[in-house]
């Protein structure tokens, strides 16, 4: 590779080298910024383009690649990227949903299938996984990641990178992944997108950076910089971040691309004009400029003026060419372009079956009073709500290649699964929102919110009359898909008023009330939790949503998802997460001067790791020793007995707490988990081995070591369990 790339670079002019650093989008698909690229054809011919995104399908990609390899002077192939975020055309649940499965095998397979479909469509690079730790559900982009926990997030990051990239990037069914958004984007102040981030190095290293690092260790090919500042300097132009940390400390050897116009946006961050911010970014370690063309239009001038060196440009160019080499594009620029494969391997019955399984496994049962679920087929069902018979919202945010029309809504799913065995009536009951201004924003990529011609009162009246005539009400409520995702922050994360009114009216009928909640974030569901009999959180479940929801509602699949993110009672509790530090005044009932709110408990509505099953599990825990062996660690064993009436899967979770540390240590930390199947009446044994490596954390000098001392632990079904034992490390 070195010899090949060096040889090629010797032939390149400085303009051609700068051309390789240019990533463009013709903008025919979904542009997220305000700028899209122009004169695409002539730029390709002139060697002014290194890669493209937003061009999908073998036909279009072949055309673009032909321009590059037939008509540009050095015939350097392009790379083709896309936002393949949760599946390509077979859309899987949103990433926060996939993470709720706590099933790394399933997540890896979802990425493999996504890679297979994406490459069959001509692509060789995906802008995924998104691994931004997020503790503020007002931020709409929590939908795209794995939630609040660094350990869970790292496992998911690794699984996705391995799934996408496989063991050989040059195979025609693997893609190069791009971990994003580097870094700390999930900590945007006040949950407002694109906003400032400010955090201590200790918090960065211990709580926010681990998933990016895990992706690098798994061999991720590229890294996307984020929009926010890190220590005051925008990530895209931050040398400490992109070079010292990423390459120096972590040994990353792929390339870094900016986010959409994030080089140009540094002007608004107050870092100088386009020439200045482009030079700053290149020098910081940014290799590829997405859409903004600051590199293309100013780097030559900066070189002439001595503001960047030829060496700076060479380094970035070499990294892009190396990626193309690893993808096998110099061997065969058309290796990913195969019209037959596109026809045969996209949206197959097998892929859809997997999507259905993945969806069912991503649902989290939040409440099941009086065992109202699973529903008995003999019951007459009133299926109501704006998301009950709707397929424009099933895919969720960032399904750029998904076709909502191909998705299965809930009413159809129930009919598919139960056929004539069940009596189900349907009424819309409410609009997703009655707020026309909000609807307009949610409809930016197509109609997600349709405001009914009938009045809200008429919609409710119809639903109430249906409910009165039924045995049980299933209300499918929540957000429109574009009410979460990019540029979709909300300050009130409850159900929209229109739907709250509907639920209040349904409650008055006295019929058992089951809520199926679709959302891209934790919602505040306090009233709903008090008043509904059951709540099934289904996120945005993807192309097979309705079938999977019916599978779970009727008990063909027993839910096993667990929350990867805390559900607050109200927005005033945010940021809220399970692994916070202790305070010097732990909460005490009847003691005012302890940490608390006057008006709401400290505890969330539903904690991290929480999720019910149709069955129940009993835990018995033991440990191999009282002291951890410094060489071999310590083994914790849990015996999990299924004490209920259904077979079921359980996510067994191990948490620890370090009693005394060099710095204050979190009240709880997830250290291991395993998803297992336990048949009713049976007992399954799970072993977790922890070693001193699992106890290491970054100290004030950023040394990664452990402290001897006492650690508490428990193994349980959710993060809110109590410690049951302890061990010592000497
Ligand atoms: C988003 C990225 C995405 C990129 C390309 C940006 O606005 O922040 O996550 O990969 O657009 O579509």
XYZ file of C-alpha atoms and ligand atoms in Angstrom:
742
model
C 0.000 0.000 0.000
C 2.739 2.474 0.975
C 4.618 1.946 -2.268
C 1.466 2.212 -4.352
C 0.200 5.342 -2.621
C 3.616 7.030 -2.690
C 3.932 6.280 -6.378
C 0.524 7.742 -7.087
C 1.158 10.824 -5.003
C 4.336 11.549 -6.944
C 2.218 12.007 -10.024
C -0.320 14.279 -8.337
C -0.366 18.050 -8.584
C -1.086 19.988 -5.417
C -4.556 20.759 -6.781
C -5.255 17.075 -7.287
C -4.114 16.319 -3.759
C -6.449 18.974 -2.386
C -9.198 17.522 -4.595
C -8.979 14.238 -2.716
C -9.887 16.072 0.481
C -13.194 17.229 -0.932
C -16.384 15.354 -0.007
C -19.466 16.504 -1.832
C -23.166 15.737 -2.138
C -25.228 16.575 -5.172
C -28.095 17.144 -2.761
C -30.712 15.102 -4.559
C -31.404 13.240 -1.340
C -31.628 14.819 2.077
C -29.306 17.736 2.719
C -29.130 18.498 6.425
C -27.278 21.770 6.093
C -28.203 24.657 3.876
C -25.429 24.097 1.356
C -25.244 21.469 -1.357
C -22.500 20.950 -3.887
C -22.629 22.442 -7.365
C -20.907 21.603 -10.683
C -20.421 18.059 -9.519
C -19.614 16.567 -12.917
C -16.931 19.012 -13.877
C -15.387 18.841 -10.432
C -15.081 15.066 -10.697
C -13.480 15.335 -14.119
C -11.060 17.960 -12.843
C -9.906 15.755 -9.982
C -11.517 18.031 -7.422
C -13.525 15.371 -5.600
C -12.357 12.597 -3.264
C -15.708 11.176 -2.262
C -19.436 11.628 -2.543
C -22.503 10.947 -0.472
C -26.198 11.203 -1.139
C -25.780 9.273 -4.403
C -27.315 5.839 -4.077
C -27.929 2.930 -6.400
C -25.599 1.148 -8.826
C -26.690 3.165 -11.821
C -25.966 6.605 -10.392
C -22.829 5.479 -8.613
C -21.503 3.802 -11.767
C -21.965 7.058 -13.650
C -20.095 9.064 -11.059
C -17.324 6.475 -10.790
C -16.976 6.376 -14.582
C -16.442 10.119 -14.635
C -13.667 9.725 -12.052
C -11.849 6.755 -13.556
C -12.380 7.498 -17.235
C -12.284 11.241 -17.404
C -10.077 12.574 -14.616
C -6.364 12.814 -15.336
C -5.152 10.290 -12.746
C -8.270 8.093 -12.766
C -8.466 7.950 -8.975
C -11.716 6.256 -7.913
C -14.188 7.968 -5.589
C -15.510 6.603 -2.324
C -19.277 6.635 -1.888
C -20.742 7.234 1.533
C -24.196 7.411 3.011
C -26.033 7.781 6.273
C -26.780 4.110 6.726
C -27.746 4.492 10.360
C -30.143 1.664 11.212
C -30.212 -0.505 8.165
C -30.099 0.537 4.528
C -33.369 -0.193 2.711
C -34.430 -2.826 5.196
C -34.824 -0.356 8.030
C -34.172 -1.684 11.526
C -35.235 -0.008 14.775
C -33.545 3.322 15.489
C -30.168 2.866 17.222
C -31.578 3.716 20.665
C -34.058 0.898 20.070
C -31.387 -1.530 18.895
C -29.383 -0.663 22.001
C -32.439 -1.553 24.107
C -31.976 -5.155 23.017
C -28.676 -5.255 24.924
C -27.804 -7.909 22.382
C -24.417 -7.337 20.776
C -24.857 -10.299 18.428
C -28.093 -8.872 17.104
C -26.560 -5.431 16.685
C -23.557 -6.831 14.846
C -25.836 -8.743 12.533
C -27.950 -5.646 11.848
C -24.763 -3.853 10.764
C -23.736 -6.814 8.589
C -27.063 -6.798 6.800
C -26.902 -3.022 6.432
C -23.423 -3.387 4.902
C -24.602 -6.109 2.567
C -27.513 -4.026 1.306
C -25.522 -0.787 1.147
C -22.729 -2.355 -0.883
C -25.283 -3.996 -3.151
C -26.484 -0.453 -3.763
C -22.997 0.703 -4.722
C -21.908 2.236 -1.416
C -18.673 1.515 0.399
C -18.696 3.873 3.365
C -21.316 4.512 6.082
C -21.603 7.416 8.510
C -22.238 5.147 11.472
C -22.007 4.206 14.325
C -23.088 7.293 16.219
C -21.735 6.719 19.723
C -22.338 10.047 21.453
C -23.141 9.436 25.115
C -26.300 11.376 25.945
C -27.943 12.167 29.240
C -30.325 14.819 28.093
C -33.411 13.490 26.338
C -34.338 16.968 25.163
C -31.582 16.463 22.577
C -33.293 14.812 19.607
C -30.183 12.984 18.507
C -30.334 10.608 21.454
C -32.366 8.530 18.971
C -29.215 7.846 16.951
C -27.002 6.511 19.716
C -26.888 3.893 22.455
C -27.898 6.059 25.383
C -26.209 7.193 28.545
C -23.712 4.553 29.555
C -20.068 4.381 28.485
C -19.766 0.621 28.966
C -22.964 -0.304 27.129
C -22.133 2.290 24.465
C -18.662 0.824 23.966
C -20.020 -2.695 23.492
C -22.517 -1.412 20.927
C -19.863 0.652 19.132
C -17.592 -2.369 18.813
C -20.373 -4.640 17.600
C -21.416 -2.180 14.921
C -17.926 -1.514 13.605
C -17.255 -5.250 13.410
C -20.572 -5.836 11.705
C -20.016 -3.170 9.053
C -16.371 -3.769 8.332
C -16.081 -7.531 8.784
C -12.528 -8.778 8.621
C -11.674 -7.462 5.172
C -12.682 -4.043 3.909
C -12.029 -5.002 0.303
C -14.810 -7.595 0.234
C -17.730 -6.402 -1.813
C -20.187 -6.856 1.055
C -18.351 -4.919 3.749
C -18.205 -1.161 4.181
C -15.897 1.250 5.909
C -17.573 2.636 9.020
C -17.248 6.153 10.356
C -17.644 6.638 14.067
C -19.272 9.937 14.974
C -19.557 12.620 16.156
C -16.090 13.118 17.534
C -16.428 14.238 20.192
C -18.801 14.881 23.071
C -21.634 16.074 20.810
C -24.161 14.391 23.126
C -23.389 16.866 25.878
C -24.815 19.906 24.058
C -25.892 22.388 26.704
C -29.618 22.405 27.488
C -30.133 19.605 24.998
C -30.255 22.122 22.164
C -28.702 20.788 18.991
C -25.383 22.234 17.768
C -24.916 23.945 21.129
C -21.812 24.398 23.277
C -20.174 21.576 25.200
C -17.939 22.183 28.192
C -16.622 19.403 30.379
C -13.710 18.397 32.553
C -11.044 16.069 31.201
C -11.985 13.535 33.889
C -15.565 13.381 32.716
C -14.452 13.187 29.092
C -12.052 10.311 29.619
C -14.175 8.324 32.027
C -17.690 8.940 30.782
C -17.858 10.280 27.225
C -14.804 9.142 25.269
C -14.852 5.354 25.838
C -17.275 4.458 23.001
C -15.241 6.389 20.387
C -12.120 4.679 21.695
C -13.847 1.303 21.506
C -14.687 1.976 17.855
C -11.065 2.904 17.149
C -9.884 -0.264 18.868
C -12.303 -2.259 16.747
C -10.521 -0.846 13.697
C -12.984 1.769 12.471
C -11.779 3.188 9.152
C -12.814 6.809 9.587
C -13.959 9.281 12.194
C -16.378 12.178 11.727
C -15.706 15.329 13.724
C -18.572 16.970 15.577
C -20.218 20.392 15.355
C -19.552 21.417 18.958
C -16.572 22.961 20.674
C -14.289 20.871 22.855
C -12.437 22.970 25.419
C -13.460 26.083 23.539
C -12.186 25.023 20.111
C -14.589 23.537 17.537
C -13.931 19.799 17.261
C -13.351 20.130 13.520
C -10.345 22.380 14.123
C -9.203 20.930 17.424
C -5.648 19.621 17.225
C -5.657 18.178 20.712
C -8.729 16.121 19.817
C -8.024 15.062 16.225
C -4.297 14.524 16.525
C -2.944 14.310 20.064
C -5.760 12.196 21.476
C -7.111 10.328 18.463
C -3.844 9.488 16.737
C -1.273 10.042 19.472
C -2.944 8.377 22.440
C -5.301 5.981 20.654
C -3.226 5.104 17.597
C -5.973 5.764 15.036
C -4.575 5.460 11.505
C -7.600 6.091 9.287
C -8.901 9.461 8.118
C -11.081 12.105 9.718
C -13.864 13.882 7.830
C -15.749 16.928 9.005
C -19.468 16.927 9.635
C -21.730 18.687 7.155
C -20.141 22.152 6.570
C -18.582 22.053 10.030
C -15.385 23.633 8.676
C -17.344 26.641 7.395
C -19.361 26.798 10.621
C -16.167 27.598 12.473
C -16.556 31.087 11.022
C -19.709 31.508 13.103
C -17.942 29.938 16.070
C -15.662 32.964 15.819
C -12.499 31.281 14.554
C -11.769 33.452 11.508
C -12.648 33.552 7.814
C -12.972 30.538 5.507
C -9.299 30.462 4.653
C -8.298 30.653 8.304
C -10.707 27.959 9.530
C -9.784 25.638 6.657
C -6.076 25.945 7.442
C -6.781 25.512 11.143
C -8.766 22.324 10.472
C -6.150 20.784 8.199
C -3.409 21.528 10.683
C -5.549 20.098 13.490
C -5.724 16.748 11.697
C -8.903 16.969 9.636
C -8.464 15.139 6.325
C -11.710 15.535 4.439
C -14.062 18.494 4.226
C -17.760 17.604 3.953
C -19.700 19.824 1.518
C -18.350 23.235 2.513
C -15.376 23.256 0.097
C -13.237 25.419 2.321
C -10.342 23.045 1.638
C -10.942 23.061 -2.109
C -11.140 26.812 -2.410
C -8.540 28.047 0.078
C -5.816 25.507 0.835
C -3.710 26.338 -2.226
C -3.716 29.979 -1.209
C -2.798 29.032 2.351
C 0.060 26.931 0.992
C 1.328 29.821 -1.113
C 1.141 32.105 1.903
C 2.913 29.621 4.150
C -0.121 29.024 6.376
C -0.129 25.287 5.702
C 2.673 23.110 4.351
C 2.743 20.668 1.482
C 3.420 18.044 4.134
C 0.077 18.873 5.831
C -1.751 18.355 2.546
C 0.201 15.199 1.707
C -0.640 13.642 5.020
C -4.382 14.134 4.596
C -4.296 13.043 0.957
C -2.346 9.911 1.830
C -4.924 8.914 4.431
C -7.778 9.201 1.935
C -5.880 7.228 -0.695
C -5.043 4.547 1.869
C -8.733 4.145 2.656
C -9.478 3.724 -1.042
C -6.696 1.187 -1.266
C -8.053 -0.803 1.683
C -11.514 -0.771 0.135
C -9.967 -2.384 -2.935
C -10.996 0.475 -5.199
C -7.657 0.748 -6.989
C -7.935 -2.931 -7.930
C -11.443 -2.498 -9.196
C -13.257 0.827 -8.869
C -16.512 -0.948 -9.745
C -16.260 -3.774 -7.234
C -19.270 -2.521 -5.278
C -21.347 -1.817 -8.330
C -23.387 -4.794 -9.421
C -26.911 -4.230 -10.687
C -27.796 -7.903 -10.152
C -26.802 -7.866 -6.520
C -28.882 -4.751 -5.986
C -31.918 -6.590 -7.278
C -31.250 -9.783 -5.380
C -29.966 -8.844 -1.987
C -31.859 -5.740 -0.928
C -35.132 -5.950 1.006
C -35.123 -9.739 0.911
C -37.680 -11.724 2.880
C -34.824 -12.905 5.072
C -33.674 -9.364 5.856
C -37.226 -8.321 6.647
C -37.634 -11.312 8.942
C -34.515 -10.237 10.795
C -35.863 -6.667 11.013
C -39.028 -8.029 12.612
C -37.075 -10.019 15.147
C -34.760 -7.081 15.906
C -37.782 -4.856 16.423
C -39.536 -7.213 18.825
C -36.313 -7.544 20.783
C -35.906 -3.760 21.069
C -39.224 -3.113 22.829
C -39.226 -2.301 26.525
C -42.213 -3.243 28.671
C -42.477 -0.392 31.175
C -45.634 -1.424 32.961
C -47.970 -4.391 32.920
C -50.602 -3.954 35.614
C -52.989 -6.821 36.203
C -51.070 -8.711 33.504
C -53.188 -7.015 30.862
C -50.523 -8.057 28.344
C -50.242 -10.266 26.412
C -53.671 -9.649 24.962
C -56.040 -12.547 24.716
C -57.245 -13.128 21.161
C -60.797 -13.445 22.468
C -60.867 -9.794 23.524
C -62.480 -7.141 21.383
C -59.821 -4.501 20.796
C -60.154 -0.764 20.240
C -56.976 0.247 18.430
C -56.673 4.019 18.634
C -54.174 6.808 18.269
C -52.452 8.804 15.546
C -49.715 6.175 15.160
C -52.037 3.159 15.152
C -52.719 3.024 11.442
C -49.850 4.961 10.008
C -46.812 3.936 8.082
C -45.140 7.266 7.453
C -43.638 7.269 10.947
C -42.580 3.660 11.453
C -38.993 4.012 10.209
C -37.874 6.780 12.543
C -35.260 9.408 11.910
C -32.266 8.923 9.584
C -33.766 6.306 7.340
C -32.431 8.071 4.242
C -32.800 5.033 1.989
C -35.837 3.561 3.670
C -39.229 3.818 2.051
C -41.975 4.493 4.621
C -44.552 3.112 2.205
C -42.987 -0.337 2.547
C -43.320 -0.332 6.327
C -46.003 -2.146 8.240
C -48.287 -0.116 10.500
C -49.778 -1.481 13.712
C -53.312 -2.127 12.464
C -51.956 -4.093 9.499
C -49.514 -5.895 11.778
C -52.325 -7.057 14.038
C -54.270 -8.296 11.025
C -51.183 -10.057 9.654
C -50.404 -11.779 12.917
C -53.903 -12.587 14.175
C -55.958 -12.744 10.988
C -59.605 -13.449 11.625
C -58.848 -14.624 15.170
C -59.182 -11.183 16.596
C -61.812 -8.450 16.515
C -60.152 -5.083 16.164
C -61.715 -1.691 15.508
C -59.705 1.400 14.683
C -60.059 5.130 15.335
C -57.388 7.801 14.898
C -58.473 9.626 18.056
C -56.063 12.555 17.719
C -53.488 14.177 15.503
C -49.881 13.568 16.493
C -49.981 17.262 17.255
C -52.516 20.004 16.592
C -49.701 22.548 16.450
C -49.322 23.518 12.794
C -45.912 25.124 13.282
C -44.508 21.983 14.897
C -46.136 19.827 12.212
C -44.387 21.858 9.528
C -40.991 21.189 11.079
C -41.770 17.499 11.531
C -42.767 17.279 7.871
C -39.477 18.497 6.426
C -38.725 15.123 4.753
C -42.303 14.247 3.816
C -45.654 14.188 5.563
C -45.249 12.716 9.043
C -47.959 14.744 10.772
C -51.252 15.059 8.951
C -53.708 17.329 10.649
C -57.119 15.808 10.198
C -59.952 17.732 8.589
C -62.171 16.671 11.509
C -62.001 18.638 14.761
C -59.961 17.270 17.701
C -63.256 16.820 19.590
C -64.747 14.733 16.798
C -61.639 12.524 16.662
C -61.797 11.914 20.405
C -65.542 11.227 20.339
C -65.087 8.562 17.682
C -62.312 6.867 19.673
C -64.282 6.971 22.925
C -67.313 5.412 21.337
C -65.155 2.626 19.881
C -63.509 2.111 23.281
C -66.872 1.811 25.023
C -67.819 -0.925 22.643
C -64.580 -2.908 23.219
C -62.940 -4.983 25.966
C -59.551 -3.330 25.893
C -58.055 -0.158 24.438
C -54.657 -0.196 22.761
C -53.530 3.400 22.175
C -50.562 3.894 19.881
C -49.171 7.289 20.758
C -45.925 9.247 20.700
C -43.801 11.458 18.522
C -43.649 11.818 14.778
C -40.421 10.308 13.517
C -38.851 13.689 12.806
C -39.652 15.004 16.268
C -36.394 13.336 17.257
C -33.116 13.117 15.359
C -31.021 16.008 14.117
C -32.311 19.519 14.749
C -35.192 18.083 16.772
C -34.608 19.234 20.321
C -37.693 19.631 22.508
C -38.043 21.525 25.778
C -41.172 19.594 26.726
C -40.711 15.889 26.164
C -44.186 14.792 27.103
C -46.769 13.498 24.675
C -48.206 16.364 22.635
C -51.358 17.926 24.161
C -53.632 16.501 21.466
C -52.708 12.975 22.526
C -52.872 13.695 26.251
C -56.480 14.809 25.793
C -57.250 11.616 23.924
C -55.752 9.467 26.687
C -57.642 11.346 29.398
C -60.903 10.698 27.545
C -60.076 7.024 27.028
C -59.215 6.656 30.700
C -62.704 7.873 31.608
C -64.269 4.939 29.771
C -62.906 2.653 32.493
C -61.672 0.136 29.940
C -58.220 -1.431 30.396
C -55.778 0.913 28.691
C -52.610 -0.325 26.974
C -50.179 2.276 25.622
C -47.791 1.544 22.798
C -45.351 4.464 22.820
C -43.318 5.426 19.766
C -40.528 7.926 20.352
C -36.918 8.632 19.559
C -36.118 9.619 23.124
C -37.261 8.955 26.666
C -40.531 10.822 27.160
C -41.944 12.098 30.435
C -44.790 9.680 31.082
C -45.770 10.272 34.691
C -49.517 10.700 34.105
C -49.464 7.845 31.628
C -47.733 5.565 34.126
C -50.327 6.353 36.770
C -53.297 5.953 34.496
C -52.526 3.329 31.900
C -52.600 -0.354 32.737
C -49.676 -1.260 30.506
C -46.980 0.627 28.607
C -44.874 -0.849 25.841
C -42.052 1.426 24.653
C -41.361 0.584 21.000
C -39.125 3.518 19.887
C -39.299 3.656 16.080
C -39.239 0.025 15.147
C -38.441 0.119 11.431
C -39.889 -1.501 8.363
C -41.530 -4.416 10.227
C -42.823 -2.273 13.103
C -46.473 -3.327 13.014
C -45.772 -7.035 12.731
C -43.287 -6.948 15.583
C -45.634 -4.919 17.791
C -48.421 -7.421 17.160
C -46.016 -10.284 17.909
C -45.349 -8.778 21.322
C -48.873 -7.592 22.134
C -50.257 -11.084 21.557
C -47.423 -12.914 23.271
C -45.700 -14.550 20.308
C -42.601 -12.845 21.591
C -42.074 -12.062 25.267
C -40.486 -8.580 25.579
C -36.923 -8.472 26.857
C -35.639 -4.956 26.111
C -34.028 -2.832 28.790
C -33.698 0.949 28.849
C -30.336 2.256 27.644
C -31.353 5.676 28.926
C -33.120 6.903 32.048
C -36.732 8.102 31.744
C -37.158 11.251 33.852
C -40.385 12.208 35.603
C -40.174 15.718 34.217
C -37.685 17.890 32.340
C -36.619 19.557 35.584
C -34.710 16.372 36.516
C -32.511 16.568 33.416
C -29.641 15.760 33.100
C -30.466 12.489 34.804
C -28.440 9.272 34.614
C -27.866 6.294 36.844
C -24.077 6.452 37.244
C -23.816 9.894 38.799
C -21.445 10.747 41.633
C -22.615 10.710 45.234
C -23.114 14.048 46.988
C -21.936 14.909 50.481
C -25.568 15.073 51.504
C -27.262 11.938 50.306
C -31.035 12.162 50.277
C -32.724 11.486 53.590
C -36.455 11.463 54.082
C -37.551 14.217 56.497
C -34.233 15.991 56.288
C -34.532 19.136 54.233
C -30.839 19.944 53.813
C -30.052 16.835 51.806
C -29.904 16.580 48.034
C -33.437 16.694 46.654
C -36.112 18.660 44.854
C -38.986 20.197 46.784
C -41.492 19.066 44.218
C -40.378 15.759 42.726
C -38.424 12.714 43.937
C -34.806 12.301 42.856
C -35.549 8.916 41.321
C -36.441 8.759 37.663
C -39.719 7.341 36.442
C -37.923 4.362 34.883
C -34.250 3.715 35.560
C -31.456 2.714 33.206
C -31.445 -1.028 32.612
C -35.141 -1.370 33.457
C -37.607 -3.439 31.463
C -40.282 -5.968 32.415
C -41.160 -9.328 30.939
C -44.398 -11.286 30.781
C -42.685 -13.632 33.192
C -40.709 -12.997 36.386
C -37.149 -13.895 37.314
C -35.626 -14.637 40.700
C -31.914 -14.043 41.278
C -29.428 -15.835 43.515
C -25.889 -14.484 43.508
C -22.548 -15.792 44.727
C -18.883 -14.889 44.362
C -15.759 -17.019 43.975
C -13.775 -15.229 46.670
C -13.866 -12.310 49.077
C -10.752 -10.876 47.513
C -10.033 -10.255 43.836
C -7.020 -12.149 42.573
C -4.827 -9.591 40.831
C -3.882 -12.099 38.123
C -7.143 -13.961 37.548
C -9.829 -11.659 38.882
C -12.977 -12.788 40.616
C -16.005 -14.671 39.361
C -19.563 -13.682 40.173
C -22.289 -16.186 39.554
C -25.978 -15.549 39.251
C -28.623 -18.235 39.113
C -31.680 -16.883 37.386
C -34.920 -18.791 37.807
C -37.932 -18.132 35.650
C -40.701 -18.037 38.252
C -43.560 -17.002 35.988
C -45.726 -18.506 33.290
C -43.896 -17.675 30.075
C -40.538 -18.568 28.611
C -38.526 -15.400 28.451
C -35.238 -13.675 27.871
C -33.520 -11.667 30.563
C -30.648 -9.196 30.477
C -28.515 -10.038 33.486
C -26.605 -6.964 34.664
C -23.607 -6.609 36.968
C -23.041 -3.289 38.733
C -20.297 -2.238 41.128
C -19.486 0.692 43.376
C -16.029 1.601 44.531
C -16.349 2.754 48.145
C -13.192 4.903 48.316
C -11.259 6.300 45.373
C -8.663 8.870 44.471
C -11.574 10.802 42.990
C -15.217 10.470 43.973
C -16.589 7.389 42.231
C -20.052 6.844 40.664
C -22.802 5.458 42.892
C -23.099 2.565 40.441
C -21.335 1.423 37.299
C -22.403 -1.247 34.837
C -19.486 -3.643 34.365
C -20.957 -6.612 32.529
C -24.219 -7.900 31.083
C -25.497 -10.934 29.308
C -28.771 -11.694 27.562
C -30.043 -15.201 28.236
C -33.132 -17.309 27.556
C -34.765 -18.962 30.561
C -37.630 -21.379 30.005
C -40.437 -21.251 32.539
C -39.592 -23.127 35.707
C -35.953 -23.435 34.694
C -32.792 -21.939 36.149
C -29.842 -20.641 34.142
C -26.409 -19.910 35.574
C -24.412 -16.907 34.395
C -20.766 -16.257 35.290
C -19.103 -12.875 35.056
C -15.373 -12.554 35.579
C -14.054 -9.157 36.581
C -10.356 -8.413 36.652
C -8.441 -5.394 37.860
C -8.638 -4.048 34.300
C -12.384 -3.646 34.790
C -11.756 -1.486 37.845
C -9.416 0.945 36.136
C -10.418 4.518 35.543
C -8.730 7.778 34.595
C -7.185 9.526 37.584
C -6.579 13.290 37.855
C -3.258 12.943 36.019
C -5.164 10.899 33.362
C -3.332 7.742 34.368
C -5.556 4.729 33.743
C -5.187 2.626 36.899
C -7.235 1.064 39.685
C -7.246 1.747 43.392
C -7.057 -1.021 45.969
C -9.982 -1.056 48.385
C -13.523 -2.276 48.896
C -16.071 -2.610 46.092
C -19.765 -3.378 46.426
C -21.637 -5.272 43.752
C -24.970 -6.696 42.732
C -26.274 -8.705 39.815
C -29.813 -7.921 38.832
C -32.477 -7.021 36.382
C -32.045 -3.218 36.371
C -29.709 -0.485 37.628
C -31.952 0.244 40.606
C -31.057 -2.949 42.462
C -29.379 -2.835 45.876
C -25.843 -4.041 46.523
C -25.807 -7.556 47.883
C -22.145 -8.190 48.482
C -18.641 -6.814 48.346
C -15.069 -7.740 47.512
C -11.659 -6.405 48.301
C -8.770 -5.586 46.000
C -5.352 -5.350 47.576
C -25.071 15.009 10.529
C -24.254 13.751 10.373
C -24.473 13.163 9.000
C -24.139 14.211 7.948
C -24.278 13.715 6.528
C -24.911 15.952 9.371
O -25.823 17.006 9.443
O -24.709 15.642 11.733
O -24.592 12.835 11.362
O -23.676 12.013 8.838
O -25.020 15.309 8.133
O -25.585 13.545 6.160
